[in-house]
């Protein structure tokens, strides 16, 4: 058997010089809130992200019991339609395509080259409308 030593658990050498961060204090403690009410939307929104997700204990600084009360109050407020379940956030969109449906930044087919002629013919035949025979009943 080989006796290889494992690195000690805990902080990595890079993190050894870092001081542990200051303990975050809860908003509930700062504002001396005794009871978390589901109707207090302004308070509850402070514990939610911009996408309406409930922030974690680590981020909000709540104790376990406080976090449980906040989560329950937020869920009740959502049921009563006081708070949204989710909220859309506007994001940066990709550049618009030109009239031919191609992106302006790629040019003509980019590095991919042209398509196979066999696949082009198959797709052309598949896209063509099928001929339909129509008969008219005259004289009846």
JSON list of C-alpha atoms in Angstrom, two decimals:
[
{"chain": "A", "resi": 1, "resn": "UNK", "atom": "CA", "xyz": [0.00, 0.00, 0.00]},
{"chain": "A", "resi": 2, "resn": "UNK", "atom": "CA", "xyz": [1.16, 3.48, -0.77]},
{"chain": "A", "resi": 3, "resn": "UNK", "atom": "CA", "xyz": [0.86, 6.05, 1.96]},
{"chain": "A", "resi": 4, "resn": "UNK", "atom": "CA", "xyz": [0.06, 9.25, 0.15]},
{"chain": "A", "resi": 5, "resn": "UNK", "atom": "CA", "xyz": [-0.75, 12.29, 2.23]},
{"chain": "A", "resi": 6, "resn": "UNK", "atom": "CA", "xyz": [-3.89, 14.18, 1.46]},
{"chain": "A", "resi": 7, "resn": "UNK", "atom": "CA", "xyz": [-4.03, 17.93, 1.67]},
{"chain": "A", "resi": 8, "resn": "UNK", "atom": "CA", "xyz": [-5.57, 19.18, 4.91]},
{"chain": "A", "resi": 9, "resn": "UNK", "atom": "CA", "xyz": [-9.18, 20.14, 4.66]},
{"chain": "A", "resi": 10, "resn": "UNK", "atom": "CA", "xyz": [-10.29, 23.70, 5.11]},
{"chain": "A", "resi": 11, "resn": "UNK", "atom": "CA", "xyz": [-9.09, 26.76, 3.31]},
{"chain": "A", "resi": 12, "resn": "UNK", "atom": "CA", "xyz": [-6.87, 26.50, 0.29]},
{"chain": "A", "resi": 13, "resn": "UNK", "atom": "CA", "xyz": [-3.47, 28.28, 0.41]},
{"chain": "A", "resi": 14, "resn": "UNK", "atom": "CA", "xyz": [-4.90, 31.13, -1.68]},
{"chain": "A", "resi": 15, "resn": "UNK", "atom": "CA", "xyz": [-7.65, 31.71, 0.87]},
{"chain": "A", "resi": 16, "resn": "UNK", "atom": "CA", "xyz": [-5.37, 31.48, 3.92]},
{"chain": "A", "resi": 17, "resn": "UNK", "atom": "CA", "xyz": [-4.65, 35.23, 3.95]},
{"chain": "A", "resi": 18, "resn": "UNK", "atom": "CA", "xyz": [-8.29, 36.23, 3.63]},
{"chain": "A", "resi": 19, "resn": "UNK", "atom": "CA", "xyz": [-10.10, 37.24, 6.76]},
{"chain": "A", "resi": 20, "resn": "UNK", "atom": "CA", "xyz": [-13.52, 35.77, 7.34]},
{"chain": "A", "resi": 21, "resn": "UNK", "atom": "CA", "xyz": [-16.22, 38.24, 6.30]},
{"chain": "A", "resi": 22, "resn": "UNK", "atom": "CA", "xyz": [-18.20, 40.23, 8.80]},
{"chain": "A", "resi": 23, "resn": "UNK", "atom": "CA", "xyz": [-21.33, 38.44, 9.99]},
{"chain": "A", "resi": 24, "resn": "UNK", "atom": "CA", "xyz": [-24.28, 39.91, 8.14]},
{"chain": "A", "resi": 25, "resn": "UNK", "atom": "CA", "xyz": [-27.03, 41.18, 10.38]},
{"chain": "A", "resi": 26, "resn": "UNK", "atom": "CA", "xyz": [-30.63, 40.57, 9.45]},
{"chain": "A", "resi": 27, "resn": "UNK", "atom": "CA", "xyz": [-32.98, 43.35, 8.40]},
{"chain": "A", "resi": 28, "resn": "UNK", "atom": "CA", "xyz": [-35.42, 41.98, 10.96]},
{"chain": "A", "resi": 29, "resn": "UNK", "atom": "CA", "xyz": [-32.92, 42.61, 13.76]},
{"chain": "A", "resi": 30, "resn": "UNK", "atom": "CA", "xyz": [-31.91, 46.04, 12.44]},
{"chain": "A", "resi": 31, "resn": "UNK", "atom": "CA", "xyz": [-35.50, 47.26, 12.25]},
{"chain": "A", "resi": 32, "resn": "UNK", "atom": "CA", "xyz": [-36.61, 45.37, 15.39]},
{"chain": "A", "resi": 33, "resn": "UNK", "atom": "CA", "xyz": [-39.41, 43.50, 13.62]},
{"chain": "A", "resi": 34, "resn": "UNK", "atom": "CA", "xyz": [-41.10, 41.16, 16.07]},
{"chain": "A", "resi": 35, "resn": "UNK", "atom": "CA", "xyz": [-43.70, 39.57, 13.80]},
{"chain": "A", "resi": 36, "resn": "UNK", "atom": "CA", "xyz": [-43.36, 38.85, 10.07]},
{"chain": "A", "resi": 37, "resn": "UNK", "atom": "CA", "xyz": [-46.71, 39.52, 8.41]},
{"chain": "A", "resi": 38, "resn": "UNK", "atom": "CA", "xyz": [-47.55, 38.30, 4.91]},
{"chain": "A", "resi": 39, "resn": "UNK", "atom": "CA", "xyz": [-49.36, 41.60, 4.26]},
{"chain": "A", "resi": 40, "resn": "UNK", "atom": "CA", "xyz": [-46.17, 43.64, 4.80]},
{"chain": "A", "resi": 41, "resn": "UNK", "atom": "CA", "xyz": [-45.14, 43.52, 1.13]},
{"chain": "A", "resi": 42, "resn": "UNK", "atom": "CA", "xyz": [-42.42, 46.17, 1.41]},
{"chain": "A", "resi": 43, "resn": "UNK", "atom": "CA", "xyz": [-40.58, 44.17, 4.05]},
{"chain": "A", "resi": 44, "resn": "UNK", "atom": "CA", "xyz": [-40.95, 40.87, 2.21]},
{"chain": "A", "resi": 45, "resn": "UNK", "atom": "CA", "xyz": [-39.68, 42.31, -1.08]},
{"chain": "A", "resi": 46, "resn": "UNK", "atom": "CA", "xyz": [-36.38, 43.11, 0.61]},
{"chain": "A", "resi": 47, "resn": "UNK", "atom": "CA", "xyz": [-35.85, 39.36, 1.04]},
{"chain": "A", "resi": 48, "resn": "UNK", "atom": "CA", "xyz": [-36.52, 38.63, -2.65]},
{"chain": "A", "resi": 49, "resn": "UNK", "atom": "CA", "xyz": [-34.30, 38.93, -5.72]},
{"chain": "A", "resi": 50, "resn": "UNK", "atom": "CA", "xyz": [-35.17, 40.97, -8.81]},
{"chain": "A", "resi": 51, "resn": "UNK", "atom": "CA", "xyz": [-36.63, 37.79, -10.32]},
{"chain": "A", "resi": 52, "resn": "UNK", "atom": "CA", "xyz": [-38.80, 37.26, -7.23]},
{"chain": "A", "resi": 53, "resn": "UNK", "atom": "CA", "xyz": [-36.79, 34.38, -5.81]},
{"chain": "A", "resi": 54, "resn": "UNK", "atom": "CA", "xyz": [-36.43, 34.10, -2.04]},
{"chain": "A", "resi": 55, "resn": "UNK", "atom": "CA", "xyz": [-32.89, 35.08, -1.03]},
{"chain": "A", "resi": 56, "resn": "UNK", "atom": "CA", "xyz": [-30.88, 32.55, 0.94]},
{"chain": "A", "resi": 57, "resn": "UNK", "atom": "CA", "xyz": [-30.00, 32.83, 4.61]},
{"chain": "A", "resi": 58, "resn": "UNK", "atom": "CA", "xyz": [-26.39, 33.47, 3.74]},
{"chain": "A", "resi": 59, "resn": "UNK", "atom": "CA", "xyz": [-27.32, 36.46, 1.60]},
{"chain": "A", "resi": 60, "resn": "UNK", "atom": "CA", "xyz": [-30.06, 37.92, 3.80]},
{"chain": "A", "resi": 61, "resn": "UNK", "atom": "CA", "xyz": [-28.30, 37.32, 7.13]},
{"chain": "A", "resi": 62, "resn": "UNK", "atom": "CA", "xyz": [-31.34, 35.71, 8.74]},
{"chain": "A", "resi": 63, "resn": "UNK", "atom": "CA", "xyz": [-31.23, 33.03, 11.37]},
{"chain": "A", "resi": 64, "resn": "UNK", "atom": "CA", "xyz": [-32.82, 29.67, 10.53]},
{"chain": "A", "resi": 65, "resn": "UNK", "atom": "CA", "xyz": [-36.03, 30.53, 12.36]},
{"chain": "A", "resi": 66, "resn": "UNK", "atom": "CA", "xyz": [-36.26, 33.99, 10.79]},
{"chain": "A", "resi": 67, "resn": "UNK", "atom": "CA", "xyz": [-35.67, 32.54, 7.32]},
{"chain": "A", "resi": 68, "resn": "UNK", "atom": "CA", "xyz": [-38.46, 30.01, 7.84]},
{"chain": "A", "resi": 69, "resn": "UNK", "atom": "CA", "xyz": [-40.87, 32.77, 8.91]},
{"chain": "A", "resi": 70, "resn": "UNK", "atom": "CA", "xyz": [-39.89, 34.95, 5.93]},
{"chain": "A", "resi": 71, "resn": "UNK", "atom": "CA", "xyz": [-40.28, 32.08, 3.45]},
{"chain": "A", "resi": 72, "resn": "UNK", "atom": "CA", "xyz": [-43.71, 31.17, 4.83]},
{"chain": "A", "resi": 73, "resn": "UNK", "atom": "CA", "xyz": [-44.87, 34.79, 4.74]},
{"chain": "A", "resi": 74, "resn": "UNK", "atom": "CA", "xyz": [-43.63, 35.21, 1.13]},
{"chain": "A", "resi": 75, "resn": "UNK", "atom": "CA", "xyz": [-45.42, 32.02, 0.06]},
{"chain": "A", "resi": 76, "resn": "UNK", "atom": "CA", "xyz": [-48.65, 33.17, 1.72]},
{"chain": "A", "resi": 77, "resn": "UNK", "atom": "CA", "xyz": [-48.35, 36.60, 0.07]},
{"chain": "A", "resi": 78, "resn": "UNK", "atom": "CA", "xyz": [-47.88, 34.90, -3.31]},
{"chain": "A", "resi": 79, "resn": "UNK", "atom": "CA", "xyz": [-51.02, 32.83, -2.76]},
{"chain": "A", "resi": 80, "resn": "UNK", "atom": "CA", "xyz": [-52.94, 36.03, -1.95]},
{"chain": "A", "resi": 81, "resn": "UNK", "atom": "CA", "xyz": [-51.53, 37.65, -5.12]},
{"chain": "A", "resi": 82, "resn": "UNK", "atom": "CA", "xyz": [-49.70, 40.33, -3.14]},
{"chain": "A", "resi": 83, "resn": "UNK", "atom": "CA", "xyz": [-46.31, 39.21, -4.48]},
{"chain": "A", "resi": 84, "resn": "UNK", "atom": "CA", "xyz": [-45.42, 37.68, -7.87]},
{"chain": "A", "resi": 85, "resn": "UNK", "atom": "CA", "xyz": [-44.18, 34.12, -8.23]},
{"chain": "A", "resi": 86, "resn": "UNK", "atom": "CA", "xyz": [-41.77, 35.21, -10.95]},
{"chain": "A", "resi": 87, "resn": "UNK", "atom": "CA", "xyz": [-40.86, 38.40, -12.72]},
{"chain": "A", "resi": 88, "resn": "UNK", "atom": "CA", "xyz": [-39.33, 38.82, -16.16]},
{"chain": "A", "resi": 89, "resn": "UNK", "atom": "CA", "xyz": [-36.12, 40.76, -16.40]},
{"chain": "A", "resi": 90, "resn": "UNK", "atom": "CA", "xyz": [-35.14, 42.51, -19.61]},
{"chain": "A", "resi": 91, "resn": "UNK", "atom": "CA", "xyz": [-31.91, 41.14, -21.02]},
{"chain": "A", "resi": 92, "resn": "UNK", "atom": "CA", "xyz": [-29.61, 42.23, -23.82]},
{"chain": "A", "resi": 93, "resn": "UNK", "atom": "CA", "xyz": [-30.74, 40.71, -27.08]},
{"chain": "A", "resi": 94, "resn": "UNK", "atom": "CA", "xyz": [-28.69, 39.33, -29.97]},
{"chain": "A", "resi": 95, "resn": "UNK", "atom": "CA", "xyz": [-28.20, 41.56, -33.01]},
{"chain": "A", "resi": 96, "resn": "UNK", "atom": "CA", "xyz": [-31.15, 41.68, -35.39]},
{"chain": "A", "resi": 97, "resn": "UNK", "atom": "CA", "xyz": [-31.16, 39.67, -38.59]},
{"chain": "A", "resi": 98, "resn": "UNK", "atom": "CA", "xyz": [-31.23, 41.37, -41.96]},
{"chain": "A", "resi": 99, "resn": "UNK", "atom": "CA", "xyz": [-33.96, 40.99, -44.63]},
{"chain": "A", "resi": 100, "resn": "UNK", "atom": "CA", "xyz": [-32.69, 37.61, -45.81]},
{"chain": "A", "resi": 101, "resn": "UNK", "atom": "CA", "xyz": [-32.83, 36.13, -42.32]},
{"chain": "A", "resi": 102, "resn": "UNK", "atom": "CA", "xyz": [-29.07, 36.13, -41.92]},
{"chain": "A", "resi": 103, "resn": "UNK", "atom": "CA", "xyz": [-27.08, 37.79, -39.24]},
{"chain": "A", "resi": 104, "resn": "UNK", "atom": "CA", "xyz": [-25.04, 40.72, -40.33]},
{"chain": "A", "resi": 105, "resn": "UNK", "atom": "CA", "xyz": [-21.93, 39.55, -38.47]},
{"chain": "A", "resi": 106, "resn": "UNK", "atom": "CA", "xyz": [-21.59, 36.13, -40.12]},
{"chain": "A", "resi": 107, "resn": "UNK", "atom": "CA", "xyz": [-21.45, 36.99, -43.78]},
{"chain": "A", "resi": 108, "resn": "UNK", "atom": "CA", "xyz": [-22.05, 34.30, -46.38]},
{"chain": "A", "resi": 109, "resn": "UNK", "atom": "CA", "xyz": [-22.18, 30.89, -44.66]},
{"chain": "A", "resi": 110, "resn": "UNK", "atom": "CA", "xyz": [-19.21, 31.73, -42.44]},
{"chain": "A", "resi": 111, "resn": "UNK", "atom": "CA", "xyz": [-16.61, 28.97, -42.10]},
{"chain": "A", "resi": 112, "resn": "UNK", "atom": "CA", "xyz": [-19.11, 26.16, -42.70]},
{"chain": "A", "resi": 113, "resn": "UNK", "atom": "CA", "xyz": [-19.04, 26.18, -46.49]},
{"chain": "A", "resi": 114, "resn": "UNK", "atom": "CA", "xyz": [-21.91, 25.26, -48.78]},
{"chain": "A", "resi": 115, "resn": "UNK", "atom": "CA", "xyz": [-24.43, 22.50, -48.12]},
{"chain": "A", "resi": 116, "resn": "UNK", "atom": "CA", "xyz": [-24.50, 19.15, -49.90]},
{"chain": "A", "resi": 117, "resn": "UNK", "atom": "CA", "xyz": [-26.43, 19.24, -53.15]},
{"chain": "A", "resi": 118, "resn": "UNK", "atom": "CA", "xyz": [-28.31, 16.03, -52.22]},
{"chain": "A", "resi": 119, "resn": "UNK", "atom": "CA", "xyz": [-29.73, 17.51, -49.03]},
{"chain": "A", "resi": 120, "resn": "UNK", "atom": "CA", "xyz": [-30.60, 20.73, -50.86]},
{"chain": "A", "resi": 121, "resn": "UNK", "atom": "CA", "xyz": [-32.60, 18.79, -53.48]},
{"chain": "A", "resi": 122, "resn": "UNK", "atom": "CA", "xyz": [-34.42, 16.76, -50.83]},
{"chain": "A", "resi": 123, "resn": "UNK", "atom": "CA", "xyz": [-35.45, 19.84, -48.92]},
{"chain": "A", "resi": 124, "resn": "UNK", "atom": "CA", "xyz": [-36.48, 21.59, -52.12]},
{"chain": "A", "resi": 125, "resn": "UNK", "atom": "CA", "xyz": [-38.75, 18.65, -53.02]},
{"chain": "A", "resi": 126, "resn": "UNK", "atom": "CA", "xyz": [-40.15, 18.50, -49.51]},
{"chain": "A", "resi": 127, "resn": "UNK", "atom": "CA", "xyz": [-40.96, 22.21, -49.56]},
{"chain": "A", "resi": 128, "resn": "UNK", "atom": "CA", "xyz": [-42.70, 22.12, -52.95]},
{"chain": "A", "resi": 129, "resn": "UNK", "atom": "CA", "xyz": [-46.49, 21.95, -52.75]},
{"chain": "A", "resi": 130, "resn": "UNK", "atom": "CA", "xyz": [-47.95, 18.63, -53.78]},
{"chain": "A", "resi": 131, "resn": "UNK", "atom": "CA", "xyz": [-49.99, 18.64, -56.97]},
{"chain": "A", "resi": 132, "resn": "UNK", "atom": "CA", "xyz": [-53.64, 18.12, -56.22]},
{"chain": "A", "resi": 133, "resn": "UNK", "atom": "CA", "xyz": [-56.05, 16.81, -58.80]},
{"chain": "A", "resi": 134, "resn": "UNK", "atom": "CA", "xyz": [-59.34, 18.59, -58.78]},
{"chain": "A", "resi": 135, "resn": "UNK", "atom": "CA", "xyz": [-62.38, 17.32, -60.59]},
{"chain": "A", "resi": 136, "resn": "UNK", "atom": "CA", "xyz": [-65.48, 19.29, -61.11]},
{"chain": "A", "resi": 137, "resn": "UNK", "atom": "CA", "xyz": [-68.83, 17.70, -61.43]},
{"chain": "A", "resi": 138, "resn": "UNK", "atom": "CA", "xyz": [-70.46, 19.24, -64.47]},
{"chain": "A", "resi": 139, "resn": "UNK", "atom": "CA", "xyz": [-73.90, 18.37, -65.69]},
{"chain": "A", "resi": 140, "resn": "UNK", "atom": "CA", "xyz": [-75.20, 16.88, -62.49]}
]
